[in-house]
Amino acid sequence: MKRILITGGAGFIGSHHVRSLLDDAYPDWAGAHVTVLDKLTYAGNRSNIPTHHPRLTFVRGDICDDALLRELLPGHDAVIHFAAESHVDRSLESAEEFVRTNVVGTQRLLDAVLATGVGRVVHVSTDEVYGSIEEGSWTEEWPLAPNSPYSASKASSDLLARSYWRTHGLDLSVTRCSNNYGPYQHPEKLIPLFVTNLLEGVRVPLYGDGGNVREWLHVDDHCRAIDLVLNNGRAGEIYNIGGGNERTNVAITRSVLELTGQDWSRVRRVADRKAHDLRYSLDDTKIREELGYAPRIPFEEGLAATVAWYQDHPDWWKGTKLRTVAE
Ligand code: NAD
């Protein structure tokens, strides 16, 4: 039986990947055993993945815990590394935890992978490592110019990961994806924050003039792309994963207002985020041509389904919102 270890598998994207693996959505890993290593920070939620499943082992632990990594990793065929501190706004308040988990944690994980002989690694990075682009789109060769402590810590781990391929010959690929949306996303992030605020009758905070542009991709398309890279991606290569759905924050706000039956009076303008990147845009020709990737979920359809999911799961997000405020 194949074995795969997922770091951060109780978070938004990691848990989607875990549920998909357990549902045998990825043929190359059908029937595989899944080990999840997750610290369950404020962002992780044990209920995002099954409590009991014959092919799932859940371990609550830290990717910085070297002894734990060396105990857990032997016998695994692959690792997908999702675990990270992931919220830009939090990194503006304090960068400490971002450096610890995203940089030191990745280095410890990669060392433990080398020491225990795990065959294959996908490091999940982000388009934010490129900085901001006014026109055109980033290819994988674009220089990195991250602007927030979050994106700088991700750029550091992304470069460290590639260096373990170059230096040690680790069979590793890096993915850089655009903004994800979908069910189980923590309500601190833009779309779930706006949807859950509107469902609670609270106004939504829109940064600055709302003209910032992001490229949106459904989490299911991101995870399918990661699976393609895991199975067929070349070692030492970077793969951009885009959605092609560029939207301003104003446009996203209008869509969410419409889907929840509300109007612009529910919007509260707030001071812009420090060093707020204006626009992200990926050129993902490489993964499309080399691995046959294409997103499947049209944005309007995916967004409507996501809003419906939050409408149908108040217990999930109300608990998460309360816990986060209490911290
Ligand atoms: P998330 O914040 O929802 O989940 C992160 C998970 O990692 C949580 O379950 C948390 O408990 C766990 N974690 C944090 N620190 C840990 C540690 N020290 N040890 C073990 N586990 C720890 O994040 P997400 O949105 O699911 O993002 C997953 C990955 O994808 C991240 O690496 C992120 O940078 C990347 N990414 C995210 C997006 C996006 O739009 N959300 C886009 C591109 C790339």
CSV table of C-alpha atoms and ligand atoms in Angstrom, one decimal:
chain,number,residue,atom,x,y,z
A,1,MET,CA,0.0,0.0,0.0
A,2,LYS,CA,1.3,3.4,-0.9
A,3,ARG,CA,1.7,6.0,1.9
A,4,ILE,CA,1.5,9.7,1.6
A,5,LEU,CA,2.2,12.3,4.3
A,6,ILE,CA,0.3,15.6,4.2
A,7,THR,CA,1.6,18.5,6.4
A,8,GLY,CA,-1.1,21.1,7.3
A,9,GLY,CA,-3.8,18.5,6.3
A,10,ALA,CA,-6.3,20.0,8.8
A,11,GLY,CA,-6.2,23.5,7.1
A,12,PHE,CA,-8.2,24.8,4.1
A,13,ILE,CA,-6.3,23.4,1.1
A,14,GLY,CA,-4.6,20.5,2.9
A,15,SER,CA,-7.9,19.1,4.2
A,16,HIS,CA,-9.4,19.3,0.7
A,17,HIS,CA,-6.5,17.3,-0.6
A,18,VAL,CA,-6.9,14.7,2.3
A,19,ARG,CA,-10.6,14.3,1.7
A,20,SER,CA,-10.0,13.9,-2.0
A,21,LEU,CA,-7.3,11.2,-1.4
A,22,LEU,CA,-9.7,9.3,1.0
A,23,ASP,CA,-12.4,9.6,-1.7
A,24,ASP,CA,-9.9,8.1,-4.2
A,25,ALA,CA,-10.3,11.1,-6.4
A,26,TYR,CA,-6.6,10.8,-7.5
A,27,PRO,CA,-6.2,7.5,-9.4
A,28,ASP,CA,-2.4,7.2,-8.8
A,29,TRP,CA,-3.1,7.3,-5.0
A,30,ALA,CA,-6.3,5.2,-4.9
A,31,GLY,CA,-6.2,3.1,-1.8
A,32,ALA,CA,-3.2,4.9,-0.3
A,33,HIS,CA,-2.7,5.4,3.4
A,34,VAL,CA,-2.7,9.1,4.4
A,35,THR,CA,-0.8,10.5,7.3
A,36,VAL,CA,-1.7,14.0,8.4
A,37,LEU,CA,0.8,16.1,10.4
A,38,ASP,CA,-0.8,19.2,11.7
A,39,LYS,CA,-0.2,21.4,14.7
A,40,LEU,CA,-3.8,22.5,14.8
A,41,THR,CA,-3.0,26.2,15.2
A,42,TYR,CA,-6.0,28.6,15.1
A,43,ALA,CA,-6.2,27.9,11.4
A,44,GLY,CA,-6.3,24.1,11.6
A,45,ASN,CA,-9.6,22.3,12.4
A,46,ARG,CA,-9.6,18.6,13.2
A,47,SER,CA,-13.2,18.4,12.0
A,48,ASN,CA,-12.2,19.3,8.4
A,49,ILE,CA,-11.1,15.7,7.9
A,50,PRO,CA,-12.8,12.4,9.0
A,51,THR,CA,-12.6,11.5,12.7
A,52,HIS,CA,-12.1,7.9,11.9
A,53,HIS,CA,-11.1,6.4,8.6
A,54,PRO,CA,-9.3,3.1,8.0
A,55,ARG,CA,-6.7,4.8,5.7
A,56,LEU,CA,-6.1,7.9,7.8
A,57,THR,CA,-3.6,8.6,10.6
A,58,PHE,CA,-3.9,12.0,12.2
A,59,VAL,CA,-0.9,13.3,14.2
A,60,ARG,CA,-1.1,16.5,16.1
A,61,GLY,CA,2.4,17.9,15.9
A,62,ASP,CA,4.7,20.6,14.7
A,63,ILE,CA,6.8,20.5,11.5
A,64,CYS,CA,9.6,22.1,13.5
A,65,ASP,CA,9.7,19.0,15.8
A,66,ASP,CA,12.7,17.2,14.3
A,67,ALA,CA,12.4,14.1,16.5
A,68,LEU,CA,8.7,13.7,15.6
A,69,LEU,CA,9.4,14.1,11.9
A,70,ARG,CA,12.1,11.4,11.9
A,71,GLU,CA,9.8,9.0,13.8
A,72,LEU,CA,6.8,9.7,11.4
A,73,LEU,CA,8.4,9.9,7.9
A,74,PRO,CA,9.9,6.4,7.4
A,75,GLY,CA,7.8,4.3,5.1
A,76,HIS,CA,6.1,7.2,3.2
A,77,ASP,CA,6.4,7.3,-0.5
A,78,ALA,CA,5.7,11.1,-0.8
A,79,VAL,CA,5.1,14.3,1.2
A,80,ILE,CA,3.0,17.2,0.2
A,81,HIS,CA,4.0,20.2,2.3
A,82,PHE,CA,1.0,22.5,2.9
A,83,ALA,CA,1.7,23.5,6.5
A,84,ALA,CA,2.3,27.2,6.9
A,85,GLU,CA,1.2,30.4,8.6
A,86,SER,CA,-0.9,31.7,5.8
A,87,HIS,CA,-2.5,35.0,6.6
A,88,VAL,CA,-0.8,38.2,5.2
A,89,ASP,CA,-2.5,40.5,7.8
A,90,ARG,CA,-1.2,38.5,10.7
A,91,SER,CA,2.3,38.6,9.3
A,92,LEU,CA,2.1,42.4,9.4
A,93,GLU,CA,1.4,42.3,13.1
A,94,SER,CA,4.2,39.8,13.8
A,95,ALA,CA,6.5,38.0,11.5
A,96,GLU,CA,8.0,35.7,14.1
A,97,GLU,CA,5.7,32.7,13.7
A,98,PHE,CA,5.9,33.0,9.9
A,99,VAL,CA,9.7,32.6,9.9
A,100,ARG,CA,9.5,29.8,12.4
A,101,THR,CA,6.9,27.7,10.7
A,102,ASN,CA,7.4,28.6,7.0
A,103,VAL,CA,11.2,28.8,6.9
A,104,VAL,CA,12.6,26.8,9.8
A,105,GLY,CA,9.7,24.3,9.6
A,106,THR,CA,10.4,23.7,5.9
A,107,GLN,CA,14.1,23.3,6.5
A,108,ARG,CA,13.5,20.7,9.3
A,109,LEU,CA,11.0,18.9,7.1
A,110,LEU,CA,13.3,18.7,4.2
A,111,ASP,CA,16.2,17.5,6.3
A,112,ALA,CA,14.0,14.8,7.8
A,113,VAL,CA,12.8,13.8,4.3
A,114,LEU,CA,16.5,13.4,3.2
A,115,ALA,CA,17.4,11.5,6.4
A,116,THR,CA,14.5,9.0,6.1
A,117,GLY,CA,14.6,8.5,2.4
A,118,VAL,CA,11.1,9.6,1.4
A,119,GLY,CA,10.9,9.4,-2.4
A,120,ARG,CA,9.1,12.5,-3.6
A,121,VAL,CA,8.1,15.9,-2.3
A,122,VAL,CA,5.8,18.7,-3.5
A,123,HIS,CA,6.3,22.0,-1.8
A,124,VAL,CA,3.2,24.2,-2.0
A,125,SER,CA,4.2,27.8,-2.6
A,126,THR,CA,2.2,30.8,-3.7
A,127,ASP,CA,2.0,33.4,-6.5
A,128,GLU,CA,2.7,36.1,-3.8
A,129,VAL,CA,6.4,35.3,-3.9
A,130,TYR,CA,6.6,37.3,-7.2
A,131,GLY,CA,5.4,40.5,-5.6
A,132,SER,CA,3.0,42.6,-7.6
A,133,ILE,CA,2.6,43.1,-11.4
A,134,GLU,CA,0.8,46.0,-13.1
A,135,GLU,CA,0.6,44.4,-16.6
A,136,GLY,CA,1.2,41.0,-18.1
A,137,SER,CA,1.7,37.8,-16.1
A,138,TRP,CA,4.5,36.0,-14.3
A,139,THR,CA,6.2,33.0,-15.7
A,140,GLU,CA,8.2,30.7,-13.5
A,141,GLU,CA,11.4,32.5,-14.4
A,142,TRP,CA,10.2,35.8,-13.0
A,143,PRO,CA,12.4,37.2,-10.2
A,144,LEU,CA,11.0,36.9,-6.7
A,145,ALA,CA,10.1,40.2,-5.0
A,146,PRO,CA,7.8,39.4,-2.1
A,147,ASN,CA,6.4,42.4,-0.3
A,148,SER,CA,4.9,41.1,3.0
A,149,PRO,CA,6.6,39.0,5.7
A,150,TYR,CA,4.2,36.2,4.8
A,151,SER,CA,5.2,36.2,1.1
A,152,ALA,CA,8.9,36.7,2.0
A,153,SER,CA,8.8,33.7,4.3
A,154,LYS,CA,7.1,31.7,1.6
A,155,ALA,CA,9.7,32.8,-1.0
A,156,SER,CA,12.4,31.7,1.5
A,157,SER,CA,10.9,28.2,1.9
A,158,ASP,CA,10.3,28.0,-1.8
A,159,LEU,CA,14.0,28.7,-2.6
A,160,LEU,CA,15.1,26.4,0.2
A,161,ALA,CA,13.0,23.6,-1.2
A,162,ARG,CA,14.5,24.0,-4.7
A,163,SER,CA,18.0,24.1,-3.2
A,164,TYR,CA,17.5,20.6,-1.6
A,165,TRP,CA,16.9,19.3,-5.1
A,166,ARG,CA,20.0,21.0,-6.5
A,167,THR,CA,22.3,20.3,-3.6
A,168,HIS,CA,21.1,16.9,-2.4
A,169,GLY,CA,19.3,15.6,-5.4
A,170,LEU,CA,15.9,15.4,-3.6
A,171,ASP,CA,13.0,14.5,-6.0
A,172,LEU,CA,11.1,17.7,-5.3
A,173,SER,CA,8.9,20.1,-7.3
A,174,VAL,CA,7.4,23.5,-6.2
A,175,THR,CA,4.0,24.8,-7.0
A,176,ARG,CA,3.0,28.5,-7.0
A,177,CYS,CA,-0.7,29.0,-7.0
A,178,SER,CA,-3.0,32.0,-7.1
A,179,ASN,CA,-5.7,32.8,-4.5
A,180,ASN,CA,-7.9,29.8,-3.6
A,181,TYR,CA,-11.5,29.9,-2.6
A,182,GLY,CA,-14.0,27.1,-1.6
A,183,PRO,CA,-15.5,25.4,1.4
A,184,TYR,CA,-13.7,25.0,4.7
A,185,GLN,CA,-11.6,28.2,4.2
A,186,HIS,CA,-10.9,30.0,7.5
A,187,PRO,CA,-13.3,33.0,7.9
A,188,GLU,CA,-10.4,35.4,8.3
A,189,LYS,CA,-9.8,35.2,4.5
A,190,LEU,CA,-11.5,37.6,2.1
A,191,ILE,CA,-14.3,35.6,0.6
A,192,PRO,CA,-15.4,33.6,3.7
A,193,LEU,CA,-15.0,36.7,5.9
A,194,PHE,CA,-17.3,38.7,3.6
A,195,VAL,CA,-19.8,35.8,3.2
A,196,THR,CA,-20.0,35.0,7.0
A,197,ASN,CA,-20.2,38.7,8.0
A,198,LEU,CA,-23.1,39.2,5.6
A,199,LEU,CA,-24.8,36.1,6.9
A,200,GLU,CA,-24.4,37.5,10.4
A,201,GLY,CA,-25.7,40.9,9.5
A,202,VAL,CA,-22.3,42.5,9.9
A,203,ARG,CA,-20.8,45.0,7.4
A,204,VAL,CA,-17.8,43.9,5.3
A,205,PRO,CA,-14.5,45.8,5.5
A,206,LEU,CA,-13.1,46.7,2.1
A,207,TYR,CA,-9.5,47.7,1.9
A,208,GLY,CA,-8.7,51.1,0.3
A,209,ASP,CA,-10.4,51.7,-3.0
A,210,GLY,CA,-11.0,48.0,-3.6
A,211,GLY,CA,-9.1,48.1,-6.9
A,212,ASN,CA,-6.6,45.4,-6.0
A,213,VAL,CA,-6.7,42.5,-8.4
A,214,ARG,CA,-6.4,38.8,-7.5
A,215,GLU,CA,-6.6,35.7,-9.7
A,216,TRP,CA,-9.0,33.2,-8.2
A,217,LEU,CA,-9.0,29.4,-8.4
A,218,HIS,CA,-11.3,26.8,-6.8
A,219,VAL,CA,-9.5,24.7,-4.2
A,220,ASP,CA,-10.5,21.5,-6.0
A,221,ASP,CA,-8.6,22.7,-9.2
A,222,HIS,CA,-5.6,23.6,-7.1
A,223,CYS,CA,-5.4,20.2,-5.5
A,224,ARG,CA,-5.9,18.4,-8.8
A,225,ALA,CA,-3.0,20.4,-10.1
A,226,ILE,CA,-0.8,19.5,-7.1
A,227,ASP,CA,-1.7,15.8,-7.7
A,228,LEU,CA,-0.5,16.2,-11.4
A,229,VAL,CA,2.8,17.7,-10.3
A,230,LEU,CA,3.3,15.0,-7.6
A,231,ASN,CA,2.8,12.3,-10.2
A,232,ASN,CA,4.3,13.7,-13.3
A,233,GLY,CA,6.1,16.9,-12.5
A,234,ARG,CA,9.8,17.1,-13.1
A,235,ALA,CA,12.3,17.3,-10.1
A,236,GLY,CA,13.7,20.7,-9.5
A,237,GLU,CA,10.9,22.4,-11.5
A,238,ILE,CA,8.5,25.1,-10.5
A,239,TYR,CA,4.9,25.1,-11.7
A,240,ASN,CA,2.6,28.1,-11.7
A,241,ILE,CA,-1.0,27.2,-11.1
A,242,GLY,CA,-3.4,29.9,-12.2
A,243,GLY,CA,-7.1,30.3,-12.5
A,244,GLY,CA,-7.4,32.9,-15.2
A,245,ASN,CA,-10.1,34.6,-13.1
A,246,GLU,CA,-8.8,38.0,-12.4
A,247,ARG,CA,-11.2,40.1,-10.3
A,248,THR,CA,-10.9,43.3,-8.3
A,249,ASN,CA,-11.8,43.2,-4.7
A,250,VAL,CA,-14.7,45.5,-5.6
A,251,ALA,CA,-16.0,42.9,-8.1
A,252,ILE,CA,-15.7,40.1,-5.6
A,253,THR,CA,-17.6,42.2,-3.1
A,254,ARG,CA,-20.4,42.9,-5.6
A,255,SER,CA,-20.7,39.2,-6.4
A,256,VAL,CA,-20.9,38.1,-2.8
A,257,LEU,CA,-23.4,40.9,-2.0
A,258,GLU,CA,-25.6,39.7,-4.9
A,259,LEU,CA,-25.3,36.0,-3.9
A,260,THR,CA,-26.4,36.8,-0.3
A,261,GLY,CA,-29.2,39.2,-1.5
A,262,GLN,CA,-27.6,42.4,0.0
A,263,ASP,CA,-26.4,45.7,-1.3
A,264,TRP,CA,-23.5,48.1,-1.2
A,265,SER,CA,-24.8,49.7,2.1
A,266,ARG,CA,-23.3,46.6,3.8
A,267,VAL,CA,-19.7,47.7,2.8
A,268,ARG,CA,-17.4,49.6,5.2
A,269,ARG,CA,-14.3,51.2,3.7
A,270,VAL,CA,-11.2,50.7,5.8
A,271,ALA,CA,-7.6,52.0,5.5
A,272,ASP,CA,-5.6,50.0,3.0
A,273,ARG,CA,-3.3,47.2,4.0
A,274,LYS,CA,0.3,48.3,4.3
A,275,ALA,CA,2.2,47.7,1.1
A,276,HIS,CA,-0.9,46.1,-0.4
A,277,ASP,CA,0.1,44.3,-3.7
A,278,LEU,CA,-1.9,45.8,-6.5
A,279,ARG,CA,-2.2,42.9,-8.9
A,280,TYR,CA,-1.3,39.2,-9.1
A,281,SER,CA,-1.4,37.4,-12.5
A,282,LEU,CA,0.2,34.0,-13.4
A,283,ASP,CA,1.2,32.6,-16.7
A,284,ASP,CA,0.5,28.9,-16.2
A,285,THR,CA,1.3,27.7,-19.8
A,286,LYS,CA,4.0,25.4,-18.4
A,287,ILE,CA,1.7,23.2,-16.3
A,288,ARG,CA,-1.0,23.3,-19.0
A,289,GLU,CA,1.3,22.2,-21.8
A,290,GLU,CA,3.6,19.8,-19.8
A,291,LEU,CA,1.0,18.1,-17.5
A,292,GLY,CA,-2.3,18.7,-19.2
A,293,TYR,CA,-3.7,20.9,-16.4
A,294,ALA,CA,-6.8,22.9,-16.9
A,295,PRO,CA,-9.1,24.3,-14.2
A,296,ARG,CA,-12.6,22.8,-14.3
A,297,ILE,CA,-14.7,24.9,-12.1
A,298,PRO,CA,-16.0,28.2,-13.6
A,299,PHE,CA,-15.6,31.0,-11.1
A,300,GLU,CA,-19.2,32.1,-10.9
A,301,GLU,CA,-20.4,28.6,-10.4
A,302,GLY,CA,-17.7,27.8,-7.8
A,303,LEU,CA,-18.4,31.1,-5.9
A,304,ALA,CA,-22.2,30.4,-5.8
A,305,ALA,CA,-21.5,26.9,-4.5
A,306,THR,CA,-19.1,28.3,-1.9
A,307,VAL,CA,-21.5,30.9,-0.6
A,308,ALA,CA,-24.2,28.1,-0.4
A,309,TRP,CA,-21.7,25.9,1.6
A,310,TYR,CA,-21.2,28.7,4.2
A,311,GLN,CA,-25.0,29.2,4.3
A,312,ASP,CA,-25.4,25.5,5.0
A,313,HIS,CA,-22.6,25.1,7.6
A,314,PRO,CA,-23.0,27.9,10.2
A,315,ASP,CA,-21.8,25.6,13.0
A,316,TRP,CA,-18.5,25.1,11.2
A,317,TRP,CA,-17.7,28.8,10.7
A,318,LYS,CA,-19.4,30.3,13.8
A,319,GLY,CA,-17.2,28.0,16.0
A,320,THR,CA,-14.1,28.9,14.1
A,321,LYS,CA,-14.8,32.7,14.1
A,322,LEU,CA,-15.5,32.6,17.9
A,323,ARG,CA,-12.3,30.5,18.6
A,324,THR,CA,-10.1,32.9,16.6
A,325,VAL,CA,-11.5,36.0,18.3
A,326,ALA,CA,-11.0,34.4,21.7
A,327,GLU,CA,-7.3,33.8,20.9
B,1,NAD,P1,-4.4,27.3,6.3
B,1,NAD,O1,-3.9,28.5,7.2
B,1,NAD,O2,-5.9,27.2,6.1
B,1,NAD,O3,-3.8,26.0,6.9
B,1,NAD,C1,-2.5,25.8,7.4
B,1,NAD,C2,-2.5,24.5,8.2
B,1,NAD,O4,-1.1,24.4,8.6
B,1,NAD,C3,-3.4,24.6,9.4
B,1,NAD,O5,-4.1,23.4,9.5
B,1,NAD,C4,-2.4,24.7,10.6
B,1,NAD,O6,-2.8,24.1,11.8
B,1,NAD,C5,-1.2,24.0,10.0
B,1,NAD,N1,0.1,24.5,10.6
B,1,NAD,C6,0.5,25.8,10.8
B,1,NAD,N2,1.7,25.8,11.4
B,1,NAD,C7,2.1,24.5,11.6
B,1,NAD,C8,3.2,23.9,12.1
B,1,NAD,N3,4.2,24.6,12.6
B,1,NAD,N4,3.3,22.5,12.1
B,1,NAD,C9,2.3,21.8,11.6
B,1,NAD,N5,1.2,22.3,11.1
B,1,NAD,C10,1.1,23.6,11.1
B,1,NAD,O7,-3.7,27.6,4.9
B,1,NAD,P2,-4.2,27.2,3.4
B,1,NAD,O8,-4.9,28.4,2.9
B,1,NAD,O9,-4.8,25.9,3.5
B,1,NAD,O10,-2.8,27.2,2.7
B,1,NAD,C11,-2.0,25.9,2.6
B,1,NAD,C12,-0.8,26.2,1.8
B,1,NAD,O11,-1.0,26.7,0.5
B,1,NAD,C13,0.2,27.2,2.5
B,1,NAD,O12,1.5,26.8,2.4
B,1,NAD,C14,-0.1,28.5,1.7
B,1,NAD,O13,1.0,29.3,1.7
B,1,NAD,C15,-0.3,27.9,0.3
B,1,NAD,N6,-1.2,28.7,-0.6
B,1,NAD,C16,-2.4,29.1,-0.2
B,1,NAD,C17,-3.2,29.9,-1.0
B,1,NAD,C18,-4.6,30.4,-0.6
B,1,NAD,O14,-5.2,31.1,-1.4
B,1,NAD,N7,-5.1,30.0,0.6
B,1,NAD,C19,-2.8,30.1,-2.4
B,1,NAD,C20,-1.5,29.6,-2.8
B,1,NAD,C21,-0.8,28.9,-1.9
